[in-house]
PDB file of C-alpha atoms in Angstrom:
ATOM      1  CA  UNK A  20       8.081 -62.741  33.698  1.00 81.00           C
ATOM      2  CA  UNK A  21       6.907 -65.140  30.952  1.00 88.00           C
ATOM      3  CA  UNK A  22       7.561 -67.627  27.817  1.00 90.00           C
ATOM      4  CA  UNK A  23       5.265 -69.145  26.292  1.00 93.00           C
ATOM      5  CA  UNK A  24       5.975 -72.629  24.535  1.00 92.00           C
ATOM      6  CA  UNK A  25       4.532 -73.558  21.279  1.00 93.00           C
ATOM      7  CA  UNK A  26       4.307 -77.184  19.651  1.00 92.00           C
ATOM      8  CA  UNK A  27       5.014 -76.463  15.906  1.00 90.00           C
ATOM      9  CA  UNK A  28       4.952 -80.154  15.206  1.00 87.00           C
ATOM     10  CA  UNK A  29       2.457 -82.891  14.021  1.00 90.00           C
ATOM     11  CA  UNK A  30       2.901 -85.168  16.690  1.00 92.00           C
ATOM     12  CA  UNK A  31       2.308 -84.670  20.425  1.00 93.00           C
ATOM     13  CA  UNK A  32       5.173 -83.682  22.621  1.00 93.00           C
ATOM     14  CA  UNK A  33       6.147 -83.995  26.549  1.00 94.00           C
ATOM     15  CA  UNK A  34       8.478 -81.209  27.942  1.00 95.00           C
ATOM     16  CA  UNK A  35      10.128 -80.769  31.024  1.00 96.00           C
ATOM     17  CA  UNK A  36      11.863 -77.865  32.211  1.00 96.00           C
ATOM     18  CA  UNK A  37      14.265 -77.511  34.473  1.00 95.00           C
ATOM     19  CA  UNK A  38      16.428 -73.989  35.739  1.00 94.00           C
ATOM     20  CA  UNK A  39      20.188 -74.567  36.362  1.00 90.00           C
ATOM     21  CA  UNK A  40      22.095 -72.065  38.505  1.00 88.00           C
ATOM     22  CA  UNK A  41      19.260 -69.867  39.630  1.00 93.00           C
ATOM     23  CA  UNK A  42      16.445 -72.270  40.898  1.00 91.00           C
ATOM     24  CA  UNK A  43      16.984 -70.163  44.328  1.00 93.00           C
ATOM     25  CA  UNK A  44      15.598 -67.411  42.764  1.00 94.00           C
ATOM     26  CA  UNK A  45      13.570 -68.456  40.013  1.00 94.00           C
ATOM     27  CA  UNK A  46      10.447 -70.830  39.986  1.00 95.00           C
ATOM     28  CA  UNK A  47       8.178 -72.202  37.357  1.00 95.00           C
ATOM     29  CA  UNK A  48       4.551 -72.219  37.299  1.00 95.00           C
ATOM     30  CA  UNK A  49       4.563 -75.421  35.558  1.00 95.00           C
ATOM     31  CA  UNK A  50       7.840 -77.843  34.916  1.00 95.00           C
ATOM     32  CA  UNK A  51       5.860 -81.088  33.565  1.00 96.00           C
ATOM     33  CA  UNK A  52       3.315 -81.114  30.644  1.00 95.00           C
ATOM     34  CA  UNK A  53       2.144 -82.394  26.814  1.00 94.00           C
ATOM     35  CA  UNK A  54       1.349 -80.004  24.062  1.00 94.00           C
ATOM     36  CA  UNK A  55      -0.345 -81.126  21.232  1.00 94.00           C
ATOM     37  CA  UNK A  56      -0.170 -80.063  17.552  1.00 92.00           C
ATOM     38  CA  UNK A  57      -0.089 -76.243  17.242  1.00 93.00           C
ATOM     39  CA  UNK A  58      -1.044 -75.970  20.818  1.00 95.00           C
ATOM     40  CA  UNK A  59       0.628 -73.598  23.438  1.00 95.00           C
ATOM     41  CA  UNK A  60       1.354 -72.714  26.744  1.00 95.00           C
ATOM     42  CA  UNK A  61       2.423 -70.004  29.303  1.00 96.00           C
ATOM     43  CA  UNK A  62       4.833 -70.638  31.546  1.00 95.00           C
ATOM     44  CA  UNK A  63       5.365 -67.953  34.369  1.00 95.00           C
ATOM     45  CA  UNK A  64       8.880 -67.322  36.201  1.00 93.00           C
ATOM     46  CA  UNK A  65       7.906 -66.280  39.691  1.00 94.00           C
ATOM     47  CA  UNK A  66      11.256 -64.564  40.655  1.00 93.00           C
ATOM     48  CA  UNK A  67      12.098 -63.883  44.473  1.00 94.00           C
ATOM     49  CA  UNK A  68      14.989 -62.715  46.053  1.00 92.00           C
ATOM     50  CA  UNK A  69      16.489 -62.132  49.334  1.00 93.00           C
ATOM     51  CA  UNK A  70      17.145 -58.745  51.039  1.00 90.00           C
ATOM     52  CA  UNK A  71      20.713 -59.318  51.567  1.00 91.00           C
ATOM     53  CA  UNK A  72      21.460 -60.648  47.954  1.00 94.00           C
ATOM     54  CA  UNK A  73      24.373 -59.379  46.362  1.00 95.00           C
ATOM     55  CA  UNK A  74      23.906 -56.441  43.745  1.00 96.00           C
ATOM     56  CA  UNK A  75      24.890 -57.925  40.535  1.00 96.00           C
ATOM     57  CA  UNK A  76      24.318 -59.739  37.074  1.00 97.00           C
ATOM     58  CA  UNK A  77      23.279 -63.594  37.814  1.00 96.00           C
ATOM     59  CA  UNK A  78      23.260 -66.149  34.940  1.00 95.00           C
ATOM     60  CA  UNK A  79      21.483 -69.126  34.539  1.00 93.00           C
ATOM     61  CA  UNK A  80      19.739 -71.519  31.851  1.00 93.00           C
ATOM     62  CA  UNK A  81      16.227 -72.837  31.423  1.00 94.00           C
ATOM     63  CA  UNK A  82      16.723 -75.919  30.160  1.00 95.00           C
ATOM     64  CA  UNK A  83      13.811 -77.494  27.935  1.00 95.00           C
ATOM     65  CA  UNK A  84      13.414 -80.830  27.551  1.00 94.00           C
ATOM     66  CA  UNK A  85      11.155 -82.663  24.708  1.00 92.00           C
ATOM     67  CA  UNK A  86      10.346 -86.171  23.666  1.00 81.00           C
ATOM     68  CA  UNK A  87      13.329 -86.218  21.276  1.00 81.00           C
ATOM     69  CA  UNK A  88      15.419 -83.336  21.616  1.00 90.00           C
ATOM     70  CA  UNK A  89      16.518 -80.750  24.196  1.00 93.00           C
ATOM     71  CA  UNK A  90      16.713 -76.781  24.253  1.00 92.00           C
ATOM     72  CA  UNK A  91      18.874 -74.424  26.199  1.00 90.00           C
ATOM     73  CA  UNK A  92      17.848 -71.421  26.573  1.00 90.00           C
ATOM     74  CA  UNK A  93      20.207 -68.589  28.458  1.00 90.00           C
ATOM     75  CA  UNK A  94      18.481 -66.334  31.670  1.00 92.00           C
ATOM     76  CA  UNK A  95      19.696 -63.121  33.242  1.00 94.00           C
ATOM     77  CA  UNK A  96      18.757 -61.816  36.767  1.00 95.00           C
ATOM     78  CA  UNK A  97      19.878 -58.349  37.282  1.00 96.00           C
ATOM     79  CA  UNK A  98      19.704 -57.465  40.868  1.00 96.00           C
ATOM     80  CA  UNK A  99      20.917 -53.461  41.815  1.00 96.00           C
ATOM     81  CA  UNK A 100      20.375 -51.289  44.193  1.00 95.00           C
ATOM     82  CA  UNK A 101      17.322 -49.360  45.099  1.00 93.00           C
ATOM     83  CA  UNK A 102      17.411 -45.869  44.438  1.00 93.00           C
ATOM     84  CA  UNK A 103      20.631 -46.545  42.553  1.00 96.00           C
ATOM     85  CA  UNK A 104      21.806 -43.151  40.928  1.00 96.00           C
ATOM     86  CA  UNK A 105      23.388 -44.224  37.798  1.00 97.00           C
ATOM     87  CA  UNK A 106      21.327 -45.900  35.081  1.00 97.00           C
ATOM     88  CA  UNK A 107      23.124 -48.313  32.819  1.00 97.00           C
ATOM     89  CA  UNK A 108      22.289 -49.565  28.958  1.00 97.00           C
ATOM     90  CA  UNK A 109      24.893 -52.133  27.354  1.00 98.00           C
ATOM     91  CA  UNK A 110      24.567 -53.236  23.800  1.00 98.00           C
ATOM     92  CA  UNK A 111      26.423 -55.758  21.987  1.00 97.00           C
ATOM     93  CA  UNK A 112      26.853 -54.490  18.040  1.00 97.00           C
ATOM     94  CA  UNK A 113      25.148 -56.838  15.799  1.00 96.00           C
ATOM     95  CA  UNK A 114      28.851 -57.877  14.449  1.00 96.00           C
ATOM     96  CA  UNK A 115      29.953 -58.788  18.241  1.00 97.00           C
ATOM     97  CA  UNK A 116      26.473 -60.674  19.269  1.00 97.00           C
ATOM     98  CA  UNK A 117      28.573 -64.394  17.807  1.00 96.00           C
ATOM     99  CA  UNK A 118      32.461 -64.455  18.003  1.00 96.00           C
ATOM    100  CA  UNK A 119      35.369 -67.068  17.603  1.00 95.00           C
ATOM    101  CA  UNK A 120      37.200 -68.231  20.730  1.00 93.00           C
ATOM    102  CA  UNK A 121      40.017 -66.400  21.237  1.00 92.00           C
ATOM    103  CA  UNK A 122      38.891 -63.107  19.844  1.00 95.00           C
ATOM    104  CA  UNK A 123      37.551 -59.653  21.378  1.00 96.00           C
ATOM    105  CA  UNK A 124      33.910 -59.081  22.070  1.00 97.00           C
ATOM    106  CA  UNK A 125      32.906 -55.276  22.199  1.00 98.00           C
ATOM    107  CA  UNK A 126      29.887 -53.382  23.956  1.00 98.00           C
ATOM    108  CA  UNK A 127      28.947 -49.888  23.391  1.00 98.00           C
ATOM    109  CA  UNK A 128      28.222 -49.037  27.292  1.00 98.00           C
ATOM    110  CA  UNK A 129      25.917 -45.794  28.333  1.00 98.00           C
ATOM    111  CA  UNK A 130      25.205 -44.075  31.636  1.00 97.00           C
ATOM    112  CA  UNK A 131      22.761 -41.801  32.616  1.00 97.00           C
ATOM    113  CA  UNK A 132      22.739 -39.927  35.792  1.00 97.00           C
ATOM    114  CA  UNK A 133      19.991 -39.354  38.328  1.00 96.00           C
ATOM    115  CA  UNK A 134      21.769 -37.149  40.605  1.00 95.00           C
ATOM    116  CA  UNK A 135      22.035 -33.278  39.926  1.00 85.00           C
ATOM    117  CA  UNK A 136      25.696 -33.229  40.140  1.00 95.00           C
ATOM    118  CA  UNK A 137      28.696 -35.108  38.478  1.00 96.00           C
ATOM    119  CA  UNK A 138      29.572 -37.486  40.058  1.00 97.00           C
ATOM    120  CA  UNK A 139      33.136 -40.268  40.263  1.00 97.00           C
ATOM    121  CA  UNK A 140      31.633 -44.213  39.201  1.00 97.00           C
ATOM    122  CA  UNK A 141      33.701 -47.251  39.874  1.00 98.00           C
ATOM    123  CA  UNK A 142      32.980 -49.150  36.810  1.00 98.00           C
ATOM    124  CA  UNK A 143      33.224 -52.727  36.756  1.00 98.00           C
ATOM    125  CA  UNK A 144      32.762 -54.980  33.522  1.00 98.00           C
ATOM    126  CA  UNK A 145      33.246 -58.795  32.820  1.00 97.00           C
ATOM    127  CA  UNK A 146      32.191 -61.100  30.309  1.00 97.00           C
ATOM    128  CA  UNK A 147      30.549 -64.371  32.523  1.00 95.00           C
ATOM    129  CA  UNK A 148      29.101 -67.893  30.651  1.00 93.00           C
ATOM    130  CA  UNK A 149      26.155 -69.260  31.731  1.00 89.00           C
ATOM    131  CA  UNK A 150      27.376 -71.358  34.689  1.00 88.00           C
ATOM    132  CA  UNK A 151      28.513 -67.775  36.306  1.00 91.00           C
ATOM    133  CA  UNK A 152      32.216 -67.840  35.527  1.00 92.00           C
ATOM    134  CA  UNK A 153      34.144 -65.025  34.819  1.00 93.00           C
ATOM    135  CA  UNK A 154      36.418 -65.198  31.251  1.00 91.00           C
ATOM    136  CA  UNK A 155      37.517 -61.804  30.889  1.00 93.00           C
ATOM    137  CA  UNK A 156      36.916 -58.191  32.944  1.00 96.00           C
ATOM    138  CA  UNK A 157      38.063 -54.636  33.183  1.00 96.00           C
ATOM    139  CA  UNK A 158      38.167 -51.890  35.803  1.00 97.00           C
ATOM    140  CA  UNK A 159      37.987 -47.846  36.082  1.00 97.00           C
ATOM    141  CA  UNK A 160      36.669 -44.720  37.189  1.00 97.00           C
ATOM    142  CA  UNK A 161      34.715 -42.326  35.227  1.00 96.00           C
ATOM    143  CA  UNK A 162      33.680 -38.727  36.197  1.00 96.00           C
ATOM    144  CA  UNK A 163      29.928 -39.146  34.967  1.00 96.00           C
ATOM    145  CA  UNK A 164      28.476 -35.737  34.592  1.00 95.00           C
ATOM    146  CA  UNK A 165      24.959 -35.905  32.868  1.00 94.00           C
ATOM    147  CA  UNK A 166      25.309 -38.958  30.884  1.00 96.00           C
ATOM    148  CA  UNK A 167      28.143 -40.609  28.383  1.00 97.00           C
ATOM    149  CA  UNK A 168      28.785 -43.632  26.845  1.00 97.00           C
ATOM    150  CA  UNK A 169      31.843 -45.382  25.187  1.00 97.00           C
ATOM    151  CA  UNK A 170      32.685 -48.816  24.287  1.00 98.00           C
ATOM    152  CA  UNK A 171      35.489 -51.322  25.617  1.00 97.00           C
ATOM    153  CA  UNK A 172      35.889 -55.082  24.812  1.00 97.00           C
ATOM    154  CA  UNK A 173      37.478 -58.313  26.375  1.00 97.00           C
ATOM    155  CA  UNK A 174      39.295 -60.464  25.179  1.00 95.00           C
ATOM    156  CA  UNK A 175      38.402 -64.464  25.404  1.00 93.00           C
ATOM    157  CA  UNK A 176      40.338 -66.913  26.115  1.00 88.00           C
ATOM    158  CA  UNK A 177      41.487 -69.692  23.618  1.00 88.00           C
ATOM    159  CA  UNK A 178      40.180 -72.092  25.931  1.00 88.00           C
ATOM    160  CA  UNK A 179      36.808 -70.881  26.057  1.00 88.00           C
ATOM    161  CA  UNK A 180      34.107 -73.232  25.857  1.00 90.00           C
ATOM    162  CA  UNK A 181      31.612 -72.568  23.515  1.00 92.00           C
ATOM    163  CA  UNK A 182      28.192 -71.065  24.434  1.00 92.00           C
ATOM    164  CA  UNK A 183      25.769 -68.159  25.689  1.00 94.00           C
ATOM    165  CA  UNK A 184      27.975 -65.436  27.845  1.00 96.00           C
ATOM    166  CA  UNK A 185      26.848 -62.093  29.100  1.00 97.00           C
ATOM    167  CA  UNK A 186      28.797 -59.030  28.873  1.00 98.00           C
ATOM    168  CA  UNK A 187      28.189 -57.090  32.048  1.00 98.00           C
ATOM    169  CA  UNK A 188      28.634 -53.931  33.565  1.00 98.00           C
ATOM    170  CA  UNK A 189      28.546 -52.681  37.338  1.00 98.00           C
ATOM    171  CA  UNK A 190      28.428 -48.749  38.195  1.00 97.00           C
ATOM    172  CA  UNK A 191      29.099 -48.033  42.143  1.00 97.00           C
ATOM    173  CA  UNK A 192      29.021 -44.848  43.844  1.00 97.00           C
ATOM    174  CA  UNK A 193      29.132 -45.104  47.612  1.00 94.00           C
ATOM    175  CA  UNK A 194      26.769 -48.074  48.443  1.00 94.00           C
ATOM    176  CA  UNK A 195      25.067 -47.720  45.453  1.00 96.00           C
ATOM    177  CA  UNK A 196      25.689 -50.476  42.413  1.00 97.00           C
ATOM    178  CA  UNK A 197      23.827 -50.356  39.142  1.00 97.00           C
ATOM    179  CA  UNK A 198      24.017 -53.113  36.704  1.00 98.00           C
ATOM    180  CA  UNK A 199      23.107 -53.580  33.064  1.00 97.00           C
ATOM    181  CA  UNK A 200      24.118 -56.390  30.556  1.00 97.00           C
ATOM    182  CA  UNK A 201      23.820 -57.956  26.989  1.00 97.00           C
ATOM    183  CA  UNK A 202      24.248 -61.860  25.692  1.00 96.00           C
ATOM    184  CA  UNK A 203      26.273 -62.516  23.042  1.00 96.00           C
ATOM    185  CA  UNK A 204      27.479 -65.918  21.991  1.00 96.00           C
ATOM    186  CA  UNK A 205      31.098 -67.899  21.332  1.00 95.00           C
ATOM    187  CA  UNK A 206      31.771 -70.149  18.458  1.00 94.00           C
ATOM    188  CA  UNK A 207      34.235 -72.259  17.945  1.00 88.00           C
ATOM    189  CA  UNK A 208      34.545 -71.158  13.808  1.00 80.00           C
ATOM    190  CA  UNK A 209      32.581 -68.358  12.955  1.00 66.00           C
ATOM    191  CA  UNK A 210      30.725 -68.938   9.389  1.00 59.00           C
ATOM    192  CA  UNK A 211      29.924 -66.358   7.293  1.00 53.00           C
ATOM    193  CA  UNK A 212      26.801 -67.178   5.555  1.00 48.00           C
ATOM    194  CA  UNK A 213      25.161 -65.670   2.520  1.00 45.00           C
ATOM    195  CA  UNK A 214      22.590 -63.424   4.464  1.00 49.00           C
ATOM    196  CA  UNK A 215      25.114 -62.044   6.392  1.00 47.00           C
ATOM    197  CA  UNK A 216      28.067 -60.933   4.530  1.00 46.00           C
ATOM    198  CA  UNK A 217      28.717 -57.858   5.692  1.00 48.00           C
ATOM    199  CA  UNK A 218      28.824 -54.453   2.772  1.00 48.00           C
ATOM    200  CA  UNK A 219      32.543 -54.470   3.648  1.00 44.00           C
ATOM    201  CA  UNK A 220      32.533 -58.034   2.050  1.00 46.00           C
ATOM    202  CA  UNK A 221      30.366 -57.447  -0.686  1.00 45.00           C
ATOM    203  CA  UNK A 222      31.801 -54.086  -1.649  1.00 48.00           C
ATOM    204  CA  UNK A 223      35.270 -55.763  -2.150  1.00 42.00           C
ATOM    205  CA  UNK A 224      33.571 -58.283  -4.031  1.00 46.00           C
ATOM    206  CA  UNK A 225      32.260 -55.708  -6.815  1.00 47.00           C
ATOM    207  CA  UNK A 226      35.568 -54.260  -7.204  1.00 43.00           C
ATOM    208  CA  UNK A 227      37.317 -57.174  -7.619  1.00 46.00           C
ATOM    209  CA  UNK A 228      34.625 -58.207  -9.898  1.00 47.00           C
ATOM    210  CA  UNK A 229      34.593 -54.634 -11.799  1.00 48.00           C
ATOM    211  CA  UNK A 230      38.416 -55.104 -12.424  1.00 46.00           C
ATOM    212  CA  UNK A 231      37.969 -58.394 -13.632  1.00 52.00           C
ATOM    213  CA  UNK A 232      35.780 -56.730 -16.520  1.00 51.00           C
ATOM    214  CA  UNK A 233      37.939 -54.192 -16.782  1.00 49.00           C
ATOM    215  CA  UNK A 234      41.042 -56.414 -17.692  1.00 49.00           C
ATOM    216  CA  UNK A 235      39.033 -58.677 -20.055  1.00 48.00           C
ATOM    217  CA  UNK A 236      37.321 -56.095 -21.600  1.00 48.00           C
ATOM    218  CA  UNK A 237      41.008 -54.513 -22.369  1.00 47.00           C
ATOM    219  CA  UNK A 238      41.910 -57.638 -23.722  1.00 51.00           C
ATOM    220  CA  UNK A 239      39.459 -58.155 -25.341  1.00 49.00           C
ATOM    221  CA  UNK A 240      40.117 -54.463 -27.173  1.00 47.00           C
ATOM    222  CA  UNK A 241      43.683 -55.399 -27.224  1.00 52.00           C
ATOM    223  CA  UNK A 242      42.927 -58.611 -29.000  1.00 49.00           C
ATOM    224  CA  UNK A 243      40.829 -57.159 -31.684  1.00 57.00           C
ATOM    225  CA  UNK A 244      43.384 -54.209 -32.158  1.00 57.00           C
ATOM    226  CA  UNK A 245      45.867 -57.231 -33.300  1.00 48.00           C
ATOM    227  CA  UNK A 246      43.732 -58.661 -35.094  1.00 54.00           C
ATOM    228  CA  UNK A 247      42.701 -56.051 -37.507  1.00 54.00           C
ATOM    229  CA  UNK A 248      46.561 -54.963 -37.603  1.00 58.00           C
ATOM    230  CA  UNK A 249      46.862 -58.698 -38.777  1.00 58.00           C
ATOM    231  CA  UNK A 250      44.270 -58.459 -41.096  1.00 55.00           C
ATOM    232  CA  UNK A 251      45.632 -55.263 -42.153  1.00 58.00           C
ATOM    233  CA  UNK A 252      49.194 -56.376 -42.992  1.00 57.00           C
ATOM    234  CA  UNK A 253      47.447 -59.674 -44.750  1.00 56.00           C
ATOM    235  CA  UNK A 254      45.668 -57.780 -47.140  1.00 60.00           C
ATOM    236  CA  UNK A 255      49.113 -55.131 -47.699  1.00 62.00           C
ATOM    237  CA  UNK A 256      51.043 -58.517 -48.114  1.00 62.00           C
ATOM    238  CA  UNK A 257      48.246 -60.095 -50.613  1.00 55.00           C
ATOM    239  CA  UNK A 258      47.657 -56.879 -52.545  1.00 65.00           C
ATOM    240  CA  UNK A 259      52.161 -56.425 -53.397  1.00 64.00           C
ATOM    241  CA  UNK A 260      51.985 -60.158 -53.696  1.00 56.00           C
ATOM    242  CA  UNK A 261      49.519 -59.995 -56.589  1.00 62.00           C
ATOM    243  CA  UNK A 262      50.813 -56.559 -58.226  1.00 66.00           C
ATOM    244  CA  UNK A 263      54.583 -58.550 -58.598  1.00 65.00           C
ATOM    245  CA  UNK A 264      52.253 -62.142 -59.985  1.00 59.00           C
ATOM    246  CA  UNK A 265      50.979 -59.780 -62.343  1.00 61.00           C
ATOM    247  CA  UNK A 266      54.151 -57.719 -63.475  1.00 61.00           C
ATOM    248  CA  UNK A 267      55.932 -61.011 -63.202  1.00 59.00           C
ATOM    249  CA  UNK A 268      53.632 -62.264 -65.957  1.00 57.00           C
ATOM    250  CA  UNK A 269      53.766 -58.820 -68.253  1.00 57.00           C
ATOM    251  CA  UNK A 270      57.444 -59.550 -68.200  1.00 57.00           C
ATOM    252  CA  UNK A 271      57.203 -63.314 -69.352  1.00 55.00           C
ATOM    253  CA  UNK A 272      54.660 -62.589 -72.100  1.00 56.00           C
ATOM    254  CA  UNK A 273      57.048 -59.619 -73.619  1.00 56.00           C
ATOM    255  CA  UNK A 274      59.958 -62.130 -73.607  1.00 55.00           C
ATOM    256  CA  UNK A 275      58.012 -64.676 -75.429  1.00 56.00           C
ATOM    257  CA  UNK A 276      57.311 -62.018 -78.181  1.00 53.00           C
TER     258      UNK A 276
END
C-alpha cells in the first residue's frame, strides 16, 4: 500500500508522519521530509503481521504533521482467515457516511459464499473509533445459502466523541472468520449545506413554494373580482345618482314656469 503527498502551496513545507495504534503492523518508508511547491511524494506502508494475530478489523490513524497545521487521516487493517468461505462487502449509504451523536448509523451488509452448500454464519458487527473502541454492536446467525445481503444499524451513544469510526462486520463458520468494513464519520451537529440537500428536501420546498403561488395568485383573482364588483356598483350608483340630478332639475324648471 501507498499515499502519495502533494504540496499544493507556495511555500516549502516539512511533514512528519507518525501511525498511532497500528505501528506494530504498519511501517513507513519515509516519516521525515520537505516538499517544495507543487512537488510530491510516495510514501509506502510496508504492512506485516504475525501468524497468530487475531482475525479481525484493526483501526488506526496516520497522523500528518506540517509546518503549520496537522492532518489525521483514518487506516483500516483487515486481517481474516485464509481460505475463509464467506466473502463479505459492507457499505455505508451516502446519507449514513456523517451522522449526529446520538443517532443510528446504517450499513447495507452482503455475503457471498464459497462453499457449495448453505451453510449457518455467526455474524458479528460493531461500530469501533479510531483508537479501537467499541460504541455500539450486534449479534446473529444467518443460514447463508448462495449469497444475501440486508442492512442493520447501531445506535451511538450521546457521549460519543466526535470523529472517524468504522462499521464492521465478522462472518465465522467453524474456525473460519471473514471480515469486511466501511468508515463513516460522527458530528457533533450535522449541517445541511446547499450541495447536499437531499430531493426529499428540495421536493418539499417546491410544494410549499407552488402553494404559496397558488394562494397569492387566488388572491390576487379574488382581489380583482372585488374590485371590478366595486367598480361595478360605482358606476350603478353614479349612473341613478345622475338620472335623479337630472329629473330633480326637470322638476325645478317646470315649477318655475
Amino acid at each position: 500500500e501507498s499515499l502519495t503527498i502533494t504540496n499544493t502551496g507556495n511555500t516549502v513545507l516539512s511533514f512528519s508522519l507518525t501511525i498511532n495504534s497500528l505501528s506494530d503492523y504498519i511501517a513507513l518508508s519515509e516519516d521525515v521530509f520537505y516538499l517544495r511547491e507543487d512537488e510530491s511524494k510516495t510514501i509506502n506502508l510496508d504492512i506485516s503481521v504475525p501468524d497468530d494475530i487475531e482475525e479481525e478489523v484493526y483501526t488506526g490513524n496516520l497522523i500528518v504533521r506540517m509546518s503549520s497545521s496537522t492532518k489525521t487521516i483514518p487506516i483500516i487493517l483487515e486481517v481474516e482467515s485464509i481460505d475463509a468461505p464467506v466473502d463479505i462487502k459492507v457499505t455505508i449509504p451516502e446519507e449514513f457516511k456523517r451522522v449526529e451523536i446520538g443517532s443510528t448509523v446504517f450499513a447495507r451488509i452482503s455475503m457471498f459464499n464459497l462453499l457449495n452448500v448453505p451453510i449457518p454464519v455467526n455474524v458479528y458487527y460493531a461500530a469501533k473509533d479510531s483508537n479501537g473502541s467499541i460504541i455500539g454492536f450486534g449479534e446473529e446467525v444467518i443460514d447463508l445459502g448462495e449469497t444475501v445481503t440486508f442492512t442493520r444499524g447501531i445506535n451511538l451513544s450521546s457521549d460519543s466523541p466526535i470523529g472517524d469510526y468504522v462499521f464492521l462486520v465478522k462472518a465465522e463458520y467453524r474456525d473460519k472468520t471473514a471480515v469486511g468494513s466501511d468508515v463513516f464519520e460522527v458530528v457533533e451537529v450535522l449541517l445541511v449545506t446547499a450541495g447536499k440537500i437531499s430531493k426529499t428536501y428540495v421536493s418539499l420546498f417546491l410544494i410549499v413554494l407552488v402553494l404559496i403561488l397558488i394562494v397569492v395568485t387566488y388572491e390576487h383573482i379574488k382581489l380583482r373580482g372585488v374590485e371590478h364588483k366595486q367598480k361595478k356598483k360605482l358606476s350603478k350608483m353614479y349612473t341613478e345618482y345622475k338620472r335623479e340630478k337630472k329629473g330633480s332639475e326637470e322638476r325645478k324648471i317646470m315649477a318655475d314656469r
